[in-house]
Amino acid sequence: MAVKDIAKEDAIYPGKPVVVGRYNLPARINHWITAASLILLALSGLAFFHPSLFFLTGLFGGGQNARAFHPWIGVVLFFSFAGLFIRFWRANLPEKSDAEWLAHTNDVIAGHEDRLPEVGRYNAIQKFNFWVMALLIIGLILTGLAIWDQYFYNWTTIPQKRVAVLIHSLAAVALICIWIVHVYAAIWTRGTLRAMTRGSVTGGWAWKHHRRWLKELAERHRTKKPAAPAE
């Protein structure tokens, strides 16, 4: 079993129900800063994507403010996601069981998770989203710097800026789509949101969705006696 799936804060708290610690407070804060940055970037970016969406600049106090805030929020997103990347990249490395899990996609959709291979901390779709988001965010920051004329005008030529704008726009649309899938999956899989709000999941949720991760926790004798997090 892969040690990379276990974080320092992971622990099993006996009780009724059993509660499993999954994310500590710094990880949750890091996650929500990233989420907030993505939402603000999507709103401000879409405002410049098409004239019919320009009204969204009102959320930022007007077009000038939206244009000024957008790249700085992008910088916040980059460093915030970098924190998540450093924390979780090992747990998102592909492995043989991922292909086996994907082969049972119909069972995933039908909710027959008892027929799936045992999953570690993250399943194949979660890993895919993680790496795609990482690549898209890198692409966005690089192209964003290329068109941030206030500070980096002389870095690129006009033709290069035009290409950067196109790539930046396409990457942004792709990232928004990935984010929507991420949010939908979190809502669709009942009990998932609790992990990023309370930092814990129930033992039943862990057994159903990430059984290998739960087994590794138990086998490493990381069970703790303090009272479980409040329901």
XYZ file of C-alpha atoms in Angstrom:
231
model
C 0.000 0.000 0.000
C 1.245 3.454 -0.920
C 2.603 5.580 1.922
C 2.064 8.612 -0.324
C -1.673 8.331 0.314
C -1.299 9.145 4.017
C -0.940 12.720 5.272
C 0.226 13.686 8.755
C -3.238 14.850 9.774
C -5.000 11.636 8.694
C -6.420 9.766 11.658
C -9.300 7.524 12.689
C -11.486 8.654 15.594
C -13.571 5.857 17.183
C -17.190 6.634 17.904
C -20.699 6.363 16.554
C -20.170 6.974 13.736
C -16.459 6.479 13.239
C -14.914 9.709 11.950
C -11.817 9.887 9.759
C -9.692 13.040 9.635
C -8.879 13.898 5.999
C -7.820 17.557 5.743
C -6.387 19.822 8.417
C -7.284 23.502 8.763
C -4.357 24.876 6.667
C -5.277 22.530 3.798
C -8.919 23.615 3.927
C -8.037 27.313 4.017
C -5.647 26.753 1.102
C -8.432 25.000 -0.826
C -11.018 27.732 -0.256
C -8.582 30.514 -1.211
C -7.987 28.637 -4.466
C -11.730 28.176 -5.001
C -12.498 31.853 -4.287
C -9.717 32.946 -6.632
C -11.083 30.751 -9.415
C -14.580 32.188 -9.024
C -13.346 35.798 -9.022
C -11.121 35.125 -12.030
C -13.965 33.491 -13.919
C -16.313 36.411 -13.250
C -13.786 39.114 -14.115
C -12.397 37.184 -17.087
C -15.810 36.431 -18.593
C -16.633 40.126 -18.320
C -13.966 40.769 -20.964
C -14.726 37.645 -22.974
C -17.847 39.020 -24.653
C -19.613 42.419 -24.607
C -22.831 40.809 -23.336
C -20.987 39.812 -20.168
C -19.403 43.179 -19.488
C -22.026 43.855 -16.807
C -20.034 41.481 -14.570
C -17.455 44.242 -14.120
C -19.988 45.864 -11.815
C -19.068 43.259 -9.229
C -15.588 44.770 -9.095
C -16.556 48.425 -9.195
C -16.336 48.893 -12.938
C -14.259 47.908 -15.944
C -11.026 49.580 -14.859
C -11.082 47.928 -11.456
C -11.926 44.533 -12.938
C -9.042 44.851 -15.390
C -6.675 45.876 -12.591
C -7.778 43.174 -10.127
C -7.901 40.266 -12.595
C -4.128 39.649 -13.022
C -3.429 40.057 -9.307
C -6.123 37.527 -8.454
C -4.409 35.266 -10.988
C -1.172 35.583 -9.032
C -3.035 34.632 -5.846
C -4.522 31.601 -7.620
C -1.119 30.480 -8.870
C 0.549 30.549 -5.460
C -2.508 29.162 -3.680
C -2.738 26.203 -6.047
C 1.042 25.771 -5.734
C 0.440 25.173 -2.026
C -2.111 22.469 -2.826
C 0.193 20.984 -5.444
C 3.098 20.677 -3.016
C 0.811 19.131 -0.442
C -0.977 16.594 -2.646
C 1.026 15.829 -5.796
C 2.386 12.527 -4.472
C -1.107 11.244 -3.688
C -2.168 12.115 -7.240
C 0.522 10.148 -9.058
C -1.017 7.681 -11.551
C -0.873 3.983 -10.742
C -2.004 0.703 -12.260
C -5.202 0.554 -10.223
C -6.372 3.797 -11.830
C -6.757 2.083 -15.208
C -8.657 -0.742 -13.532
C -10.927 1.790 -11.825
C -11.633 3.608 -15.109
C -12.551 0.284 -16.706
C -15.500 0.205 -14.287
C -16.815 3.676 -15.195
C -20.325 2.303 -15.733
C -20.336 0.979 -12.176
C -19.197 4.391 -10.922
C -22.096 6.116 -12.676
C -24.562 3.471 -11.503
C -23.320 3.755 -7.914
C -22.080 0.150 -7.711
C -18.836 1.061 -5.969
C -18.655 -2.364 -4.361
C -17.590 -3.667 -7.783
C -14.685 -1.217 -8.125
C -11.024 -1.803 -7.285
C -10.100 -0.378 -3.896
C -9.143 3.294 -4.146
C -6.431 5.176 -2.287
C -6.706 8.806 -1.253
C -7.878 9.868 -4.739
C -9.545 8.048 -7.616
C -8.554 8.285 -11.283
C -10.953 11.127 -12.114
C -9.770 13.188 -9.152
C -6.168 12.670 -10.234
C -6.999 13.651 -13.803
C -8.656 16.862 -12.626
C -5.675 17.648 -10.408
C -3.087 17.369 -13.178
C -5.216 19.099 -15.801
C -5.842 21.993 -13.421
C -2.118 22.197 -12.684
C -1.237 22.390 -16.384
C -3.984 24.900 -17.152
C -3.014 27.176 -14.258
C 0.625 27.140 -15.380
C -0.515 28.006 -18.891
C -2.725 30.792 -17.582
C -0.008 32.405 -15.475
C 2.539 32.295 -18.313
C 0.170 33.715 -20.914
C -1.191 36.141 -18.362
C 2.271 37.573 -17.771
C 2.734 37.880 -21.530
C -0.323 40.146 -21.827
C 0.091 42.024 -18.518
C 1.279 45.141 -20.306
C 1.426 47.316 -17.214
C 4.539 45.456 -16.048
C 5.672 43.171 -18.858
C 4.911 45.025 -22.087
C 8.445 44.695 -23.459
C 8.637 40.970 -22.791
C 6.652 39.976 -25.883
C 5.847 41.265 -29.358
C 2.336 42.176 -30.544
C 1.926 38.885 -32.513
C 3.066 36.941 -29.441
C 0.564 38.811 -27.281
C -2.223 37.886 -29.691
C -1.308 34.208 -29.485
C -1.064 34.506 -25.694
C -4.557 36.037 -25.505
C -5.980 33.145 -27.541
C -4.247 30.488 -25.440
C -5.194 32.307 -22.241
C -8.866 32.411 -23.241
C -9.005 28.747 -24.263
C -7.217 27.646 -21.088
C -9.612 29.735 -18.998
C -12.670 28.139 -20.600
C -11.164 24.666 -20.064
C -10.383 25.466 -16.412
C -13.929 26.687 -15.806
C -15.258 23.421 -17.263
C -12.918 21.346 -15.077
C -13.963 23.378 -12.044
C -17.650 22.771 -12.796
C -16.998 19.016 -13.025
C -15.090 19.177 -9.726
C -17.947 20.978 -7.949
C -20.591 18.696 -9.446
C -18.692 15.579 -8.358
C -18.327 16.955 -4.825
C -22.082 17.563 -4.601
C -23.036 14.329 -6.361
C -20.924 12.179 -4.049
C -22.788 12.624 -0.800
C -20.564 13.408 2.182
C -17.670 14.799 0.148
C -18.239 18.476 0.981
C -17.865 17.649 4.667
C -14.180 16.895 4.068
C -13.499 20.488 3.004
C -15.791 22.116 5.555
C -15.157 20.067 8.702
C -11.933 18.365 7.633
C -13.306 14.889 8.253
C -15.493 12.197 6.714
C -17.438 9.337 8.219
C -15.889 5.899 8.350
C -18.656 4.631 6.081
C -17.842 7.254 3.443
C -14.144 6.393 3.570
C -14.881 2.655 3.333
C -17.191 3.139 0.344
C -15.140 5.613 -1.696
C -11.502 5.294 -0.571
C -11.210 1.893 1.039
C -7.484 1.371 0.416
C -6.694 4.696 2.052
C -8.814 3.767 5.094
C -7.204 0.326 5.366
C -3.744 1.834 5.248
C -4.682 4.225 8.032
C -5.883 1.320 10.171
C -2.860 -0.840 9.389
C -0.445 1.897 10.347
C -2.110 2.146 13.747
C -2.822 5.841 13.375
C -6.053 5.580 15.330
C -6.319 8.382 17.891
C -8.306 8.403 21.110
C -9.360 12.090 21.404
C -13.009 12.838 20.846
C -14.062 12.922 17.240
C -14.674 16.254 15.530
C -18.114 17.696 16.239
C -20.918 16.502 14.010
